[in-house]
XYZ file of C-alpha atoms in Angstrom:
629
model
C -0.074 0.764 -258.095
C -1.451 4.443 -258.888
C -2.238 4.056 -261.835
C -4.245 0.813 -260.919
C -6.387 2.513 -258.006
C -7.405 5.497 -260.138
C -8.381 3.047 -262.760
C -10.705 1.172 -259.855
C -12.054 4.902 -259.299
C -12.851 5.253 -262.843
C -14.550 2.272 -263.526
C -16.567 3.078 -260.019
C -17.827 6.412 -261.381
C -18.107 5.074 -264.729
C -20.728 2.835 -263.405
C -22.434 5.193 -261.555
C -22.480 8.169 -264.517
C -23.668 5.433 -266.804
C -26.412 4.374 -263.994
C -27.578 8.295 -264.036
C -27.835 8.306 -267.567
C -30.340 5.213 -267.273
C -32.727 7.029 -264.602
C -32.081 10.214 -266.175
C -33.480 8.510 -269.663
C -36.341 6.988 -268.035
C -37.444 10.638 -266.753
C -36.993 12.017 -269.950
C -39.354 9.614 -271.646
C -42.048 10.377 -269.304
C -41.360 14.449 -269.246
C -39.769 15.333 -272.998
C -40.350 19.022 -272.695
C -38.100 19.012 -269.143
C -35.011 20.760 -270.317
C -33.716 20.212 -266.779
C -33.665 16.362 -267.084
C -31.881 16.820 -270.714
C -29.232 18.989 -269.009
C -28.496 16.560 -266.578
C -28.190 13.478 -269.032
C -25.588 16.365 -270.931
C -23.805 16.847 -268.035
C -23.476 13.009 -267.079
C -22.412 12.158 -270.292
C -19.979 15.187 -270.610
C -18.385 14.211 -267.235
C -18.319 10.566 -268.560
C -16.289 11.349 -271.901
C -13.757 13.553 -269.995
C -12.865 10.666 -267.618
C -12.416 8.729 -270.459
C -10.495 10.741 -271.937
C -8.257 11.730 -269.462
C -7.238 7.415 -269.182
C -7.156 7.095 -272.255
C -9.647 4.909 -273.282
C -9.983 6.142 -277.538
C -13.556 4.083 -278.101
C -15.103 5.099 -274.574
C -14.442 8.629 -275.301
C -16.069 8.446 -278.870
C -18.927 6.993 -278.416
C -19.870 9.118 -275.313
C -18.723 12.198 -278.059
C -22.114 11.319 -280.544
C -24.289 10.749 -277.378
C -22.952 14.553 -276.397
C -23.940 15.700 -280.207
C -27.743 14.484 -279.585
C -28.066 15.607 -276.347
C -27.140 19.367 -277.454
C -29.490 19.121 -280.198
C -31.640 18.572 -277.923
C -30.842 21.355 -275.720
C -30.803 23.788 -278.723
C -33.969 22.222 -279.641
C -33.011 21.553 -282.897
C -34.289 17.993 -282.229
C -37.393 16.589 -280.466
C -36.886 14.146 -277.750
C -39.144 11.085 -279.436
C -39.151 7.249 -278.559
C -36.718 6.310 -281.444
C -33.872 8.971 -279.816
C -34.615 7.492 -275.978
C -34.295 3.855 -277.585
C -31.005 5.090 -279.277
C -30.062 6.489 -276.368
C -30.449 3.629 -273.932
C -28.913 1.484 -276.273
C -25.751 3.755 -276.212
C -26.004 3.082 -272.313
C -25.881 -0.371 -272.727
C -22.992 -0.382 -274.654
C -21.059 1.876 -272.570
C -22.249 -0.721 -269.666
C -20.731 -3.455 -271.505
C -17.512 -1.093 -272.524
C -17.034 -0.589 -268.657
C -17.515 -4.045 -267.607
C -14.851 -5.265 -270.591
C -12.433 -2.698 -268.552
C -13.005 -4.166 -265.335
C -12.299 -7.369 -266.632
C -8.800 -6.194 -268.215
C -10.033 -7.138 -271.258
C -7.798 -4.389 -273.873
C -9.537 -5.476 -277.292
C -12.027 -2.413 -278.087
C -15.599 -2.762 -279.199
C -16.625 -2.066 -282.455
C -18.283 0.949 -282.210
C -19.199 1.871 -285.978
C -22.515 0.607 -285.576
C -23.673 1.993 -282.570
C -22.211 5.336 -283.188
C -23.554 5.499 -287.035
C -26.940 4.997 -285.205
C -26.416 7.650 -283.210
C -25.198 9.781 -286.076
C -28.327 8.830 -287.991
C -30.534 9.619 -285.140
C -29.170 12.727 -284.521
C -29.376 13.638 -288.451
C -33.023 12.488 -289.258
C -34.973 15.836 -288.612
C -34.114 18.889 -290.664
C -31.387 20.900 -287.759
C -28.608 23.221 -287.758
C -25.610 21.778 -287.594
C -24.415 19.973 -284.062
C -22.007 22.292 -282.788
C -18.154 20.646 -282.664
C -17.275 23.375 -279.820
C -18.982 25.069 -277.051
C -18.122 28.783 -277.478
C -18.088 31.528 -274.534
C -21.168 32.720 -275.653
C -23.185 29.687 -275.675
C -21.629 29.325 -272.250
C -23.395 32.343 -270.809
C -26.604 31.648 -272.721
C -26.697 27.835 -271.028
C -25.921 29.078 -267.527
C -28.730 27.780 -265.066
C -29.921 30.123 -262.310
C -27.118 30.847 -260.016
C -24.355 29.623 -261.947
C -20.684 31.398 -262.508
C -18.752 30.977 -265.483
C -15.179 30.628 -264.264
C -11.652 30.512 -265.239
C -9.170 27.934 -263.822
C -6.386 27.597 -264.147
C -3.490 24.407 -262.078
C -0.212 24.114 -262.456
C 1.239 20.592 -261.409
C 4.306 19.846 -259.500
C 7.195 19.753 -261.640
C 8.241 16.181 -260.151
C 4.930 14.813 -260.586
C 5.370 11.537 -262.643
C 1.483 10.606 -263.274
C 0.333 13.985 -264.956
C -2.497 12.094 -267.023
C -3.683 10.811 -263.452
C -3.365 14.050 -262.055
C -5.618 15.533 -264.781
C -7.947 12.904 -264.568
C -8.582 13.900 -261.044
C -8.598 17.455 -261.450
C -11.528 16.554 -264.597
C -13.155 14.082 -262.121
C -13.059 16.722 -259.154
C -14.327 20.202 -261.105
C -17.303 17.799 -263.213
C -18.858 16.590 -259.798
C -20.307 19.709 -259.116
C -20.126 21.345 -262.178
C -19.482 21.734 -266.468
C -16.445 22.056 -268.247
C -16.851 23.703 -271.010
C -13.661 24.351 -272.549
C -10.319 22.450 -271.875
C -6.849 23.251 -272.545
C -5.393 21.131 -273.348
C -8.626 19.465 -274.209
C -9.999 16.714 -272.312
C -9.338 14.244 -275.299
C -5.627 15.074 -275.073
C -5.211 13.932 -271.232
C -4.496 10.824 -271.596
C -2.360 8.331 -272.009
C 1.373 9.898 -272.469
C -0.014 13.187 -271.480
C 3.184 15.497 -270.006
C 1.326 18.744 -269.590
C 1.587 20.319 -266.606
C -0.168 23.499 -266.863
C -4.419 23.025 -266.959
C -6.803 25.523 -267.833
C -10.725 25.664 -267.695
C -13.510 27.514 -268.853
C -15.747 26.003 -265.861
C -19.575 26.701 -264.885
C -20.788 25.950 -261.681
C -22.881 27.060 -258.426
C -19.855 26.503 -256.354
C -18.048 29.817 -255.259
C -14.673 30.647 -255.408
C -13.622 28.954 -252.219
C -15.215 25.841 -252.320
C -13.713 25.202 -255.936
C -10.421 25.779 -254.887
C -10.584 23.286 -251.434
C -11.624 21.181 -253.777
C -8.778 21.451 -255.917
C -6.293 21.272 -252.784
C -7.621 17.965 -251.925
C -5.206 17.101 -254.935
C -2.039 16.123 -254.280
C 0.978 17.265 -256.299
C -0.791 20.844 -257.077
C 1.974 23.669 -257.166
C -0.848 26.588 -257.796
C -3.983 27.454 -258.945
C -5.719 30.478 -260.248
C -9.654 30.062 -259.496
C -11.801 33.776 -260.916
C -14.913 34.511 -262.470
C -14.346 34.734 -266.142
C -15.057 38.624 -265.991
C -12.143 39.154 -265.111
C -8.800 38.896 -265.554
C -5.709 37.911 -263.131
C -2.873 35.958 -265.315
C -0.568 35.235 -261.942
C -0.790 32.283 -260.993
C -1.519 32.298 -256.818
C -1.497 29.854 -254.394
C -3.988 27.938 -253.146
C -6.121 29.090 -249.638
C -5.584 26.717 -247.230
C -7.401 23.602 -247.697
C -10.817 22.773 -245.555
C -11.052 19.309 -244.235
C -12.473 16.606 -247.144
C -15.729 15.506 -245.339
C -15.998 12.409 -247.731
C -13.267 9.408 -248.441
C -13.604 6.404 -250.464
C -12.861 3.317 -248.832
C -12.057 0.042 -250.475
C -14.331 -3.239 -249.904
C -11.309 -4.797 -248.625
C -10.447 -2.543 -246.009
C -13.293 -2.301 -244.695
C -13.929 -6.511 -243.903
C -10.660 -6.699 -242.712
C -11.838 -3.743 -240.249
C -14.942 -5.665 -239.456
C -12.533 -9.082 -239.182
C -10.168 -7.457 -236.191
C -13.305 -5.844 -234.751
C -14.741 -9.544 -234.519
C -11.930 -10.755 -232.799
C -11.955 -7.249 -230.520
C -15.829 -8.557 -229.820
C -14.594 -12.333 -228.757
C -11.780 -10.973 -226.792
C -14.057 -7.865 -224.893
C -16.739 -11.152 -224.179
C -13.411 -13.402 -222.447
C -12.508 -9.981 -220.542
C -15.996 -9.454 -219.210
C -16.140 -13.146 -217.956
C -12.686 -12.868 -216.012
C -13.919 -9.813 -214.624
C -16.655 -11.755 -213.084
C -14.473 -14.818 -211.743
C -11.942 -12.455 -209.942
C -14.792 -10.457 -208.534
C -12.427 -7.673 -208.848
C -14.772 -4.068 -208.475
C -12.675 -1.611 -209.998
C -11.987 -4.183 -213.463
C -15.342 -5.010 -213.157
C -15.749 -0.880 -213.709
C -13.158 -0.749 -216.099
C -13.949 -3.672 -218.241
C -17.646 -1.916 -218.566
C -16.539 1.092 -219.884
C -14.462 -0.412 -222.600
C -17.866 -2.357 -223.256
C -19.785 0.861 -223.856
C -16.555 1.812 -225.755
C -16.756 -1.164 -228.254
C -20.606 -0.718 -228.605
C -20.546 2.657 -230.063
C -16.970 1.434 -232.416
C -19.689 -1.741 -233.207
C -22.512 0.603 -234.423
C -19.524 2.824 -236.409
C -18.330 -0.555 -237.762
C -21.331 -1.591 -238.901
C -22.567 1.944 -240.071
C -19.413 1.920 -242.585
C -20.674 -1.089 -244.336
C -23.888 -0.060 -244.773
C -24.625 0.913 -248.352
C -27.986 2.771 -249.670
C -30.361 0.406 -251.721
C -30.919 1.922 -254.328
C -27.681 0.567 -255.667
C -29.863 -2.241 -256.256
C -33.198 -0.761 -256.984
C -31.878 2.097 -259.755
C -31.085 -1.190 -262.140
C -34.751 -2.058 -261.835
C -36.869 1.269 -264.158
C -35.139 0.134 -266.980
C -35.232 -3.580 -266.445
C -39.416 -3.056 -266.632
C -39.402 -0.855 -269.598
C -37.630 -3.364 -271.176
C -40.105 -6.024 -269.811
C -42.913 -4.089 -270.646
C -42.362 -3.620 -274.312
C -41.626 -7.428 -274.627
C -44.863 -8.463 -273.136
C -46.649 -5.733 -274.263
C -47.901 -4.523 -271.332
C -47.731 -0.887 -269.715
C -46.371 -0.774 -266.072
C -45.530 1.756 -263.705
C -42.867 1.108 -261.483
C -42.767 3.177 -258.267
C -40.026 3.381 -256.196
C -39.975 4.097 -252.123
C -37.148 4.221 -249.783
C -34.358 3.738 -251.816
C -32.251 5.663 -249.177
C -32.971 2.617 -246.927
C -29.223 1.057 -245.698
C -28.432 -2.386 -245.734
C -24.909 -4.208 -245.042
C -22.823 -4.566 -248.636
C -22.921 -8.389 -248.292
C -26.529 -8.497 -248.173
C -26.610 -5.753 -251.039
C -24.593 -7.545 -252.930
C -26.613 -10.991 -252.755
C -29.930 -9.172 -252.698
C -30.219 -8.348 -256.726
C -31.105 -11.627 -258.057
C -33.889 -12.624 -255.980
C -35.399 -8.563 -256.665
C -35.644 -9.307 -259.809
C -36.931 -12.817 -259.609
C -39.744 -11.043 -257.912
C -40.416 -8.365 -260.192
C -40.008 -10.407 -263.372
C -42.660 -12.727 -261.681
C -45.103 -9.737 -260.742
C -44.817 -8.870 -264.502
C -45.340 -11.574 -266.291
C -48.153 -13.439 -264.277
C -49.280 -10.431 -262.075
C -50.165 -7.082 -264.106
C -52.666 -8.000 -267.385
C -52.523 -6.940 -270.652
C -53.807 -3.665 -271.425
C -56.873 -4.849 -272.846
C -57.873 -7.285 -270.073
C -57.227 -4.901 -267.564
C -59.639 -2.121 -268.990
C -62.612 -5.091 -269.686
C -61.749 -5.435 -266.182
C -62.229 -1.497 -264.961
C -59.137 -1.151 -264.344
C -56.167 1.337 -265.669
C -54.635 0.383 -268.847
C -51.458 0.716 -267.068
C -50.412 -1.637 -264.221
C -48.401 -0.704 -261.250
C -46.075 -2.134 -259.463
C -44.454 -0.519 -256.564
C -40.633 -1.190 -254.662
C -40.806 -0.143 -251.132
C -38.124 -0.722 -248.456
C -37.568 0.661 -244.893
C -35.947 -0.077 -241.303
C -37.626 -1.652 -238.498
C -35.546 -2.456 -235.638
C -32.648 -4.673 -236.522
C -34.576 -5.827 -239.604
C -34.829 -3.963 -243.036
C -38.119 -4.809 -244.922
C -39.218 -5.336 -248.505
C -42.251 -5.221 -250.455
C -43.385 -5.467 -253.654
C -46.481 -4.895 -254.474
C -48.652 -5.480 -257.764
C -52.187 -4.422 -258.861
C -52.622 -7.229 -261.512
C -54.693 -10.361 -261.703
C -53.342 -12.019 -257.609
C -53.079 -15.730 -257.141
C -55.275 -18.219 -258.508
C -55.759 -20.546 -255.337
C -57.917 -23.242 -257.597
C -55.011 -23.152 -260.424
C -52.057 -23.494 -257.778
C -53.824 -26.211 -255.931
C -54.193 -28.333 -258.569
C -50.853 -27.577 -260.143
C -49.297 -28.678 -256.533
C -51.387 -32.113 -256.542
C -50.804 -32.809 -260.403
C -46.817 -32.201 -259.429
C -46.892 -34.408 -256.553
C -46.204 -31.393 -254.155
C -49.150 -32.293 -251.622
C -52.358 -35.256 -252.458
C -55.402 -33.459 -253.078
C -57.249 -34.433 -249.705
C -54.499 -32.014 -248.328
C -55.067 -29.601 -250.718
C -58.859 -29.283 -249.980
C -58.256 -28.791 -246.652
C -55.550 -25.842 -246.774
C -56.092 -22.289 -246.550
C -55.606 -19.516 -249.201
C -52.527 -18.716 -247.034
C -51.076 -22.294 -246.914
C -52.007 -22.468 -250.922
C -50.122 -19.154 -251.689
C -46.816 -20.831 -249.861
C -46.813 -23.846 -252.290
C -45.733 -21.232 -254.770
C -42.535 -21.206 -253.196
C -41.587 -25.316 -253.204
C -38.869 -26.071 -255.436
C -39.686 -26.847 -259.131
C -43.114 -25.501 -258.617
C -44.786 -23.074 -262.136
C -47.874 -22.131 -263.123
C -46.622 -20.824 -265.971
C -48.567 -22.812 -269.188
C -45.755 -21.842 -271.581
C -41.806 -21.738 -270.728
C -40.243 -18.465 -272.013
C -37.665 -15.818 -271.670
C -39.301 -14.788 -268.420
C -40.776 -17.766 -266.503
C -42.219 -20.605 -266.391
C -38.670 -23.360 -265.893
C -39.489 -23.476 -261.860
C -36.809 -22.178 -260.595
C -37.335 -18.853 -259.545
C -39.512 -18.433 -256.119
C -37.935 -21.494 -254.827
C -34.442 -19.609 -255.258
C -35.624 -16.635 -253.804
C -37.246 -18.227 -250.603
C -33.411 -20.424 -250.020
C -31.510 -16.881 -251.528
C -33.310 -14.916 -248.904
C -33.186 -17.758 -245.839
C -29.642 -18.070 -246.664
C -29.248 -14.483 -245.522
C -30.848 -15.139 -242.522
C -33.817 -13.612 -243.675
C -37.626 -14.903 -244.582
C -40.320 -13.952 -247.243
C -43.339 -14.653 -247.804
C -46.755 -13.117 -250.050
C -49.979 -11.847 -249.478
C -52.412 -11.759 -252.425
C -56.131 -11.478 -253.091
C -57.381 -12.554 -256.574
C -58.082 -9.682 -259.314
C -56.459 -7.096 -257.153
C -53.017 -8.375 -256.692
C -49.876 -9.883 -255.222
C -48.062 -8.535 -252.103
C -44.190 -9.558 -251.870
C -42.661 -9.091 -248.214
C -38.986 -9.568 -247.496
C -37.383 -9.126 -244.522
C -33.856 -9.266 -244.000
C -31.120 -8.802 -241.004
C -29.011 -5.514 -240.887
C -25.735 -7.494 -240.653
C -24.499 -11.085 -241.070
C -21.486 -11.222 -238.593
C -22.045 -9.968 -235.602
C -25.698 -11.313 -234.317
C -27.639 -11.039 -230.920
C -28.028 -14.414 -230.016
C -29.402 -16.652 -226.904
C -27.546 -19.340 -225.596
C -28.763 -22.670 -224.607
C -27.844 -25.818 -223.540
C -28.470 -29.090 -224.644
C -26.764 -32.971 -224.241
C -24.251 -30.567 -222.834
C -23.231 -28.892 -225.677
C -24.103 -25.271 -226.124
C -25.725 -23.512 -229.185
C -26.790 -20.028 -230.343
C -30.012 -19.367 -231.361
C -30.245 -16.080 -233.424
C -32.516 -13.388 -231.615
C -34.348 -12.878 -234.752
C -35.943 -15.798 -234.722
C -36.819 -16.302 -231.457
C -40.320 -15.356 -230.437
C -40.402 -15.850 -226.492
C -38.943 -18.627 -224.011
C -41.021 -20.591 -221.778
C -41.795 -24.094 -220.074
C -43.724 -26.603 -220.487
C -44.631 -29.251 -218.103
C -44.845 -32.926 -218.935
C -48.501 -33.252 -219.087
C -48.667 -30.521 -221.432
C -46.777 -32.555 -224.225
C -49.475 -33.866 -226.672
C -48.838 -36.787 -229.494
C -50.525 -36.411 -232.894
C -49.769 -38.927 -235.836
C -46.281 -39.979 -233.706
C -45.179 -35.939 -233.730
C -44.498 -34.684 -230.538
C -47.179 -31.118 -230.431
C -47.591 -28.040 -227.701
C -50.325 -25.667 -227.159
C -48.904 -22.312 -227.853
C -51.219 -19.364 -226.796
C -54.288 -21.288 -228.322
C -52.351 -22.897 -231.459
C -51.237 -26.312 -231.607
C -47.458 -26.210 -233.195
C -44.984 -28.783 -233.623
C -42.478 -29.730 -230.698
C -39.039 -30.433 -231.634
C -36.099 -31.979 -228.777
C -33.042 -30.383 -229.906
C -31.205 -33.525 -228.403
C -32.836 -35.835 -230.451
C -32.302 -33.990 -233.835
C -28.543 -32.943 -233.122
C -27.376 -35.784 -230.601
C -29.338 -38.856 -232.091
C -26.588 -41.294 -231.182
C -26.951 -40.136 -227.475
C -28.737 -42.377 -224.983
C -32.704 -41.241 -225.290
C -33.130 -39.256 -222.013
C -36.430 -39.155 -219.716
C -38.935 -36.518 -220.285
C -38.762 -33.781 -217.404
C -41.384 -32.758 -215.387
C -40.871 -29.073 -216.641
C -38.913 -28.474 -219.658
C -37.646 -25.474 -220.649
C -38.837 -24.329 -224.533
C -37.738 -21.954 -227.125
C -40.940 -20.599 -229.415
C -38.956 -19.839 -233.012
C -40.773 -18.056 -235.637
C -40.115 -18.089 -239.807
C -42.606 -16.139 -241.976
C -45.918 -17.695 -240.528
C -44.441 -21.343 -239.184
C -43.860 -21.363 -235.671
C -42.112 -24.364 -233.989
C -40.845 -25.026 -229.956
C -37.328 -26.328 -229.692
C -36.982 -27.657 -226.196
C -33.592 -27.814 -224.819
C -31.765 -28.712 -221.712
C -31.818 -24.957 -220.266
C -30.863 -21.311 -220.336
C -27.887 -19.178 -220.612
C -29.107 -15.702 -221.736
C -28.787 -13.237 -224.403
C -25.573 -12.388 -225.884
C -23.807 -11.030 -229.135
C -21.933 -13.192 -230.652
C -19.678 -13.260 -233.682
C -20.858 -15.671 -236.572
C -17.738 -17.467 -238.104
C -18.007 -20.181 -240.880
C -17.651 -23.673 -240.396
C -15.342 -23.974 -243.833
C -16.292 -25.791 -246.319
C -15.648 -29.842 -245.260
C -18.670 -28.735 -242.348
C -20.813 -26.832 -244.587
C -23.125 -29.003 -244.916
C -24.174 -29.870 -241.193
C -27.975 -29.894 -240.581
C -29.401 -27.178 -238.920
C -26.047 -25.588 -238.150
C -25.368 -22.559 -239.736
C -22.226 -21.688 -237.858
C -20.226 -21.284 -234.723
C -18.921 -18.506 -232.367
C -16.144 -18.478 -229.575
C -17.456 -17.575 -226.351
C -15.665 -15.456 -223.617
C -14.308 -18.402 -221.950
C -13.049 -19.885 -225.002
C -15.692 -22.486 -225.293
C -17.105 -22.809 -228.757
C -20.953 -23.001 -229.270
C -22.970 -23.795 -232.535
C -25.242 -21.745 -234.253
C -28.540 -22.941 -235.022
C -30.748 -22.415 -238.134
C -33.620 -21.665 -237.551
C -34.694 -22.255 -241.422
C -33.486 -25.560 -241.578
C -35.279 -26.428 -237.775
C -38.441 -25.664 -239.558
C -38.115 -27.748 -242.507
């Protein structure tokens, strides 16, 4: 079971070393005299080979070997950072991607990696150079050593009942390369694998980090007799123990935990709304005071909760740099891609759904919104196109945009690709907006692609954006103005579960009507009910939108009930539709807790859900998508 959870940890900082390396390429190419960047990429790459090693993985740990022989070439500037050693290079990445993702999978056949590394080898061989050094002496040490860094000697001695030595070392390797270099091992890192029964480590190790912070560090370690942590200067050959360890300020915490944490919370939220609703019956004052407090009690565990689950986005947005470098050089176009607010945090379930539809969006601002370079400077503009990733919080929403400078919409070219595909007649299409045109773009099927290739033109990729994005119980829509360019905007709920929501009733049955959705409530008397084409229509603050009785769309076997006077009407909004449900009346606002319908109810119109109320009554969610449709 150890053995399996520091293999999970490896392939999670696997990924993320790999993912540096990436970025860390992508600067390079743009800056190839920054020494800085190539030290980083060495120190990724160094960190990466010593995990490897340390599990045992033979092919990981070679290949990430010949990347390390290029990289200090380039260091001692013995080669020059060109295009063919960043292709190389991100090639290597790839493979190491793919050599990760075979791990995951339990997959225990290695990749051939003759090819890739003889690249490598040739890459690192085709300019006249000293020869790549096989060992990093003391000396080069001290010549390397950035501003403020120590050179330092450590030396651990393991438990002498500790049965998973190699896992030990691997998390002694893991723990001194976060924040620092190894630069000798002994034994060395290639040896700590596998069958490894060593129990005495020592380092030659350079790093910012004093003394003291290396060595809590190292205490976070379990099964660590002693350690001996001094600058290399000097020398103290008894071993000593440990100072007493500082609180870790960082855990990892598995996926799973973590929903079954949000899953009893849930249930704490259902059972906190029955508590507050027998405090009310028994118009008892001091549980009345009591259950309150534990209500303030749960809303601040809610917002921890919640908090824990959010992740940054940039776990999503680092894939992109090199996905439009790639792009670029197959369409032959030159794009900048800037990236804002990649700190931005968003619930893991959303992160984890968000990917495909980013890159749906991108791959479509690339291929029919930035020119080529020689259109673009007939036009006065830059040879080089940009396209920029922004994303930041706005209440309970998190928003999106993606934004190109290229050629915008053609409204005449969509128009008549919509009538000529059925998608509207062409007296509607002469009578719609630029706005209204630029939505067509999103029904299913619809292309304006003339050519179907690698990158669009099949059909199928705003239409599964706009149901991807819906489906998360958020909305998108664009903006763009022709020969300056396409605005994307995305917005998107902090969390899926546990919703503000306002209850209504209708044919007696209650429902809950997401908060983000809902513009304002009102009434509406009889009179004020208008008929056009055999749709039932309201005024709304000078604009005529459609009416909608929630009886007759979710009850149309009930008996059809009179018209009130005064009815009572919710105003929903999606993107730029608006649309008033009316309904029977209101309860008032309330969180709720979203739980599926399983799969036999899936597929219920308009119902995206349910959620137990605090007097055990059950009431429907309502979505507000499908409503509009």
């Amino acid at each position: 079971m150890e053995n399996e959870a520091y293999l999970a940890l490896f392939i999670e900082e696997s990924k993320e070393h790999v993912q540096r390396l990436n970025n860390q390429l992508l600067l390079l190419e743009k800056n190839p005299e920054d020494l800085e960047t190539i030290k980083e990429i060495f120190r990724s790459a160094h960190t990466l080979k010593g995990m490897a090693a340390s599990m045992g993985f033979e092919h990981l740990t070679a290949l990430t070997h010949a990347l390390e022989n290029i990289l200090d070439a380039l260091l001692n500037q013995a080669l020059d950072v060109s295009q063919e050693v960043v292709d190389g290079l991100l090639t290597a990445c790839d493979v190491l991607e793919d050599m990760i993702s075979s791990i995951e999978e339990g997959h225990e056949n290695p990749h051939d990696i003759s090819g890739i590394v003889a690249m490598l080898e040739e890459i690192a061989t085709a300019q006249p150079q000293e020869t790549l050094r096989k060992s990093v002496n003391i000396q080069h040490a001290d010549s390397q050593r950035g501003e403020g860094e120590t050179l330092y000697d450590v030396r651990v001695s393991l438990s002498d009942d500790c049965a998973l030595k190699a896992v030990r070392a691997y998390m002694i390797v893991q723990a001194l390369e976060e924040d620092g270099y190894i630069v000798e091992a002994n034994p060395p890192l290639e040896a700590m694998g596998g069958r490894f029964q060593e129990k005495d480590l020592s380092f030659l190790y350079r790093t910012k980090q004093k003394e003291s912070e290396i060595k809590n560090r190292l205490n976070s370690i379990s099964e660590i007799k002693a350690m001996v942590v001094h600058p290399h200067s000097q020398s103290d050959g008894t071993p000593k123990k440990g100072d007493k360890t500082s609180p870790t300020k960082t855990i990892r915490v598995s996926m799973e935990r973590l929903d079954h944490l949000m899953n009893l919370f849930e249930e704490l939220v259902i059972d906190r709304g029955r508590l507050e609703k027998i405090a009310l019956d028994v118009e008892h004052v001091e549980l009345q005071e009591t259950v309150e407090r534990m209500s303030r009690i749960s809303s601040d565990l809610q917002d921890i909760v919640l908090t824990m689950r959010m992740v940054p986005i940039e776990q999503v947005f680092n894939r992109f740099p090199r996905m439009i470098r790639s792009l670029a050089k197959d369409l032959g176009k030159k794009v900048q891609l800037t990236i804002e607010g990649e700190s931005t945090e968003l619930d893991r379930t959303v992160i984890d759904e968000l990917g495909d539809s980013l890159v749906h969006l991108l791959r479509n601002s690339m291929d029919h919104g930035i020119e080529l370079p020689h259109i673009r400077q007939q036009q006065g503009k830059k040879e080089h196109g940009t396209i920029s990733l922004k994303a930041y919080h706005s209440g309970n929403h998190v928003f999106i945009e993606i934004k190109d400078d290229g050629g915008g919409v053609r409204y005449d070219h969509v128009s008549k690709r919509a009538v000529e595909r059925g998608i509207v007649t062409q007296k509607v299409a002469d009578d719609m907006t630029e706005q209204e045109i630029a939505q067509l773009l999103f029904s299913p099927g619809f292309s304006t692609a003339e050519v179907v290739s690698d990158v669009s033109g099949r059909g199928v990729g705003l239409d599964a954006v706009k149901s991807k994005i819906e489906s998360l119980g958020g909305a998108v829509s664009l903006v763009s103005k022709q020969g300056e360019g396409t605005h994307f905007f995305i917005q998107l709920p902090l969390t899926l579960s546990i919703l503000s929501a306002l209850l209504v009733v209708s044919d007696e049955q209650i429902y809950a009507i997401p908060l983000s959705s809902v513009i304002e409530t009102a009434f509406i008397e009889h009179q004020d009910i208008r008929s056009i084409h055999h749709k039932r229509v309201m005024d709304y603050r000078g604009t005529i939108i459609p009416l909608l009785f929630l009886t007759d769309i979710l009850s149309p076997s009930s008996l059809q009930k009179k018209i009130a006077q005064r009815s009572f009407v919710v105003i929903l909004k999606k993107g730029a539709s608006l649309i008033g449900v009316v309904v029977d009346f209101f309860i008032g606002q309330k969180e709720i807790v979203l739980k599926s319908l399983g799969h036999y109810l899936s597929g219920v119109f308009a119902i995206s859900g349910a959620t137990i109320l605090g007097d055990g009554q059950v009431a429907l969610v309502l979505d507000a998508n499908s409503l509009m449709k």
